[in-house]
Backbone as numpy.savetxt, mean C-alpha at the origin, in Angstrom:
# Nx Ny Nz CAx CAy CAz Cx Cy Cz
-23.87 -11.10 -16.11 -22.43 -11.27 -15.86 -22.15 -11.01 -14.40
-21.41 -11.89 -13.79 -21.07 -11.77 -12.38 -19.94 -10.75 -12.21
-20.16 -9.76 -11.36 -19.12 -8.76 -11.10 -18.11 -9.33 -10.13
-16.87 -9.16 -10.46 -15.79 -9.65 -9.61 -15.43 -8.56 -8.61
-15.37 -8.91 -7.34 -15.03 -7.92 -6.32 -13.55 -7.59 -6.37
-13.24 -6.37 -5.98 -11.84 -5.98 -5.85 -11.24 -6.79 -4.71
-10.05 -7.23 -4.88 -9.35 -7.97 -3.83 -8.55 -6.97 -2.99
-8.63 -7.09 -1.68 -7.95 -6.18 -0.76 -6.46 -6.44 -0.73
-5.68 -5.36 -0.66 -4.22 -5.48 -0.61 -3.65 -4.42 0.32
-2.45 -4.65 0.76 -1.71 -3.70 1.59 -0.31 -3.61 1.00
0.14 -2.39 0.75 1.43 -2.15 0.11 2.46 -1.66 1.14
3.61 -2.32 1.16 4.71 -1.90 2.04 5.86 -1.42 1.17
6.62 -0.43 1.63 7.73 0.14 0.87 7.23 0.54 -0.51
6.22 1.37 -0.55 5.46 1.65 -1.76 6.19 2.49 -2.80
7.28 3.15 -2.41 8.01 3.97 -3.37 7.14 5.06 -3.95
7.17 5.21 -5.27 6.38 6.24 -5.95 4.99 5.74 -6.33
4.68 4.50 -6.04 3.34 3.99 -6.30 3.19 3.20 -7.59
4.26 2.99 -8.34 4.17 2.26 -9.60 3.71 0.83 -9.42
4.24 0.15 -8.42 3.82 -1.23 -8.15 2.34 -1.25 -7.77
1.91 -0.25 -7.01 0.51 -0.16 -6.60 -0.41 -0.01 -7.80
0.00 0.79 -8.78 -0.81 0.97 -9.99 -0.91 -0.35 -10.76
0.18 -1.08 -10.84 0.16 -2.37 -11.52 -0.77 -3.36 -10.85
-0.73 -3.43 -9.52 -1.63 -4.33 -8.81 -3.08 -3.88 -8.95
-3.31 -2.56 -9.01 -4.67 -2.04 -9.22 -5.20 -2.52 -10.58
-4.35 -2.48 -11.59 -4.76 -2.94 -12.92 -5.03 -4.44 -12.93
-4.42 -5.17 -12.00 -4.63 -6.61 -11.89 -5.83 -6.96 -11.01
-6.54 -5.93 -10.53 -7.76 -6.18 -9.77 -7.63 -6.09 -8.27
-6.49 -5.62 -7.77 -6.31 -5.46 -6.33 -6.51 -4.00 -5.94
-7.09 -3.78 -4.79 -7.26 -2.43 -4.27 -6.38 -2.28 -3.04
-5.34 -1.44 -3.17 -4.47 -1.19 -2.02 -5.25 -0.33 -1.03
-5.48 -0.87 0.15 -6.20 -0.13 1.17 -5.29 0.88 1.86
-4.00 0.56 1.93 -3.02 1.46 2.53 -1.67 1.22 1.90
-0.88 2.30 1.82 0.49 2.25 1.34 1.38 2.76 2.48
2.32 1.95 2.91 3.22 2.34 3.99 4.56 2.73 3.38
4.93 4.00 3.56 6.14 4.52 2.93 6.51 5.86 3.57
7.75 6.24 3.45 8.21 7.57 3.86 8.61 8.32 2.59
7.63 8.82 1.83 7.97 9.34 0.51 7.02 10.44 0.06
7.56 11.59 -0.27 6.78 12.71 -0.80 6.23 12.38 -2.18
6.96 11.61 -2.97 6.53 11.25 -4.32 5.21 10.48 -4.27
5.07 9.59 -3.32 3.84 8.81 -3.18 2.66 9.73 -2.88
2.86 10.73 -2.05 1.80 11.69 -1.73 1.38 12.45 -2.99
2.33 12.77 -3.86 2.03 13.47 -5.11 1.16 12.60 -6.01
1.47 11.31 -6.11 0.65 10.39 -6.91 -0.76 10.32 -6.35
-0.89 10.36 -5.04 -2.20 10.34 -4.40 -2.97 11.61 -4.73
-2.30 12.76 -4.71 -2.96 14.02 -5.02 -3.46 14.08 -6.46
-2.75 13.40 -7.37 -3.18 13.34 -8.78 -4.39 12.43 -8.94
-4.68 11.61 -7.94 -5.79 10.69 -8.03 -5.40 9.33 -8.56
-4.09 9.07 -8.68 -3.63 7.77 -9.16 -3.85 6.67 -8.14
-3.86 7.02 -6.88 -4.00 6.03 -5.80 -5.26 6.33 -5.00
-5.88 5.28 -4.52 -7.05 5.45 -3.65 -6.73 5.02 -2.22
-5.53 4.55 -2.02 -5.13 4.01 -0.73 -4.84 5.11 0.28
-5.00 4.76 1.53 -4.59 5.62 2.62 -3.06 5.54 2.72
-2.40 6.68 2.78 -0.94 6.69 2.86 -0.52 6.75 4.32
0.31 5.82 4.71 0.83 5.75 6.07 2.31 6.09 6.01
2.65 7.34 6.24 4.05 7.76 6.19 4.68 7.41 7.53
5.33 6.25 7.55 5.82 5.72 8.81 6.94 4.73 8.57
7.77 4.59 9.55 8.77 3.53 9.57 8.01 2.23 9.77
8.22 1.26 8.91 7.47 0.01 8.96 7.57 -0.67 10.32
8.68 -0.44 11.02 8.87 -1.07 12.33 7.91 -0.52 13.38
7.33 0.65 13.12 6.43 1.25 14.10 4.96 0.99 13.78
4.67 0.26 12.72 3.29 -0.03 12.34 2.78 -1.24 13.12
1.71 -1.05 13.85 1.08 -2.14 14.60 0.06 -2.81 13.67
0.31 -4.06 13.25 -0.59 -4.72 12.31 -2.05 -4.77 12.78
-2.27 -5.04 14.05 -3.64 -5.13 14.56 -4.34 -3.78 14.49
-3.63 -2.72 14.85 -4.21 -1.38 14.79 -4.49 -0.97 13.35
-3.59 -1.32 12.43 -3.79 -0.99 11.02 -5.00 -1.73 10.46
-5.14 -3.01 10.79 -6.30 -3.78 10.34 -7.60 -3.15 10.85
-7.59 -2.76 12.09 -8.77 -2.12 12.68 -9.08 -0.81 11.96
-8.06 0.00 11.73 -8.23 1.28 11.04 -8.79 1.09 9.63
-8.39 0.02 8.96 -8.84 -0.25 7.59 -10.14 -1.02 7.54
-10.67 -1.40 8.71 -11.92 -2.13 8.76 -11.81 -3.57 8.32
-10.64 -4.15 8.49 -10.40 -5.54 8.10 -10.43 -6.46 9.31
-10.91 -7.66 9.11 -10.80 -8.69 10.13 -9.90 -9.78 9.55
-9.42 -10.63 10.41 -8.52 -11.70 10.00 -9.12 -12.49 8.84
-8.32 -12.68 7.79 -8.76 -13.44 6.62 -9.28 -12.59 5.47
-9.48 -11.30 5.69 -10.02 -10.44 4.63 -8.97 -9.83 3.71
-7.72 -9.84 4.10 -6.68 -9.28 3.25 -6.26 -10.34 2.24
-6.39 -10.01 0.97 -6.07 -10.97 -0.09 -4.61 -10.95 -0.48
-3.95 -9.81 -0.30 -2.56 -9.70 -0.76 -1.80 -8.69 0.10
-0.62 -9.07 0.53 0.33 -8.17 1.19 1.56 -8.18 0.31
1.89 -7.03 -0.26 3.04 -6.97 -1.16 3.97 -5.84 -0.79
5.19 -5.95 -1.29 6.20 -4.91 -1.04 7.14 -4.85 -2.21
7.83 -3.78 -2.28 8.90 -3.64 -3.26 10.16 -3.36 -2.48
11.32 -3.68 -3.03 12.55 -3.42 -2.29 12.76 -1.91 -2.10
13.25 -1.51 -0.94 13.51 -0.08 -0.71 14.53 0.45 -1.73
14.38 1.71 -2.12 15.31 2.34 -3.06 16.69 2.39 -2.43
17.67 1.84 -3.12 19.02 1.76 -2.58 19.62 3.15 -2.30
19.30 4.11 -3.13 19.85 5.46 -2.93 19.39 6.08 -1.63
18.23 5.66 -1.12 17.67 6.25 0.08 17.76 5.33 1.28
18.17 4.11 1.08 18.26 3.15 2.16 19.42 3.52 3.09
19.17 3.48 4.38 20.21 3.80 5.34 21.29 2.73 5.39
20.96 1.51 4.96 21.97 0.45 4.99 22.62 0.23 3.63
22.16 1.02 2.62 22.79 0.98 1.29 22.52 -0.28 0.56
């Protein structure tokens, strides 16, 4: 039986990590989660996530530097996904 490789993904506005868990069950491996959230760190501590957590404002993330840090070259990322920011915490409401 041919083993299927995990597909690389990058999560933006990761929230508490629920979307990340769903994509993991679908065969994607989130290499990094970009979020400003203590809840996401708690999920990581429980071992629910394997991704590197980037607690940062998305506007300050340099895509080239992040790709280099994750060991990716152009064309290796299979999925870039995001969830809408939580309205209760959004500065623009």
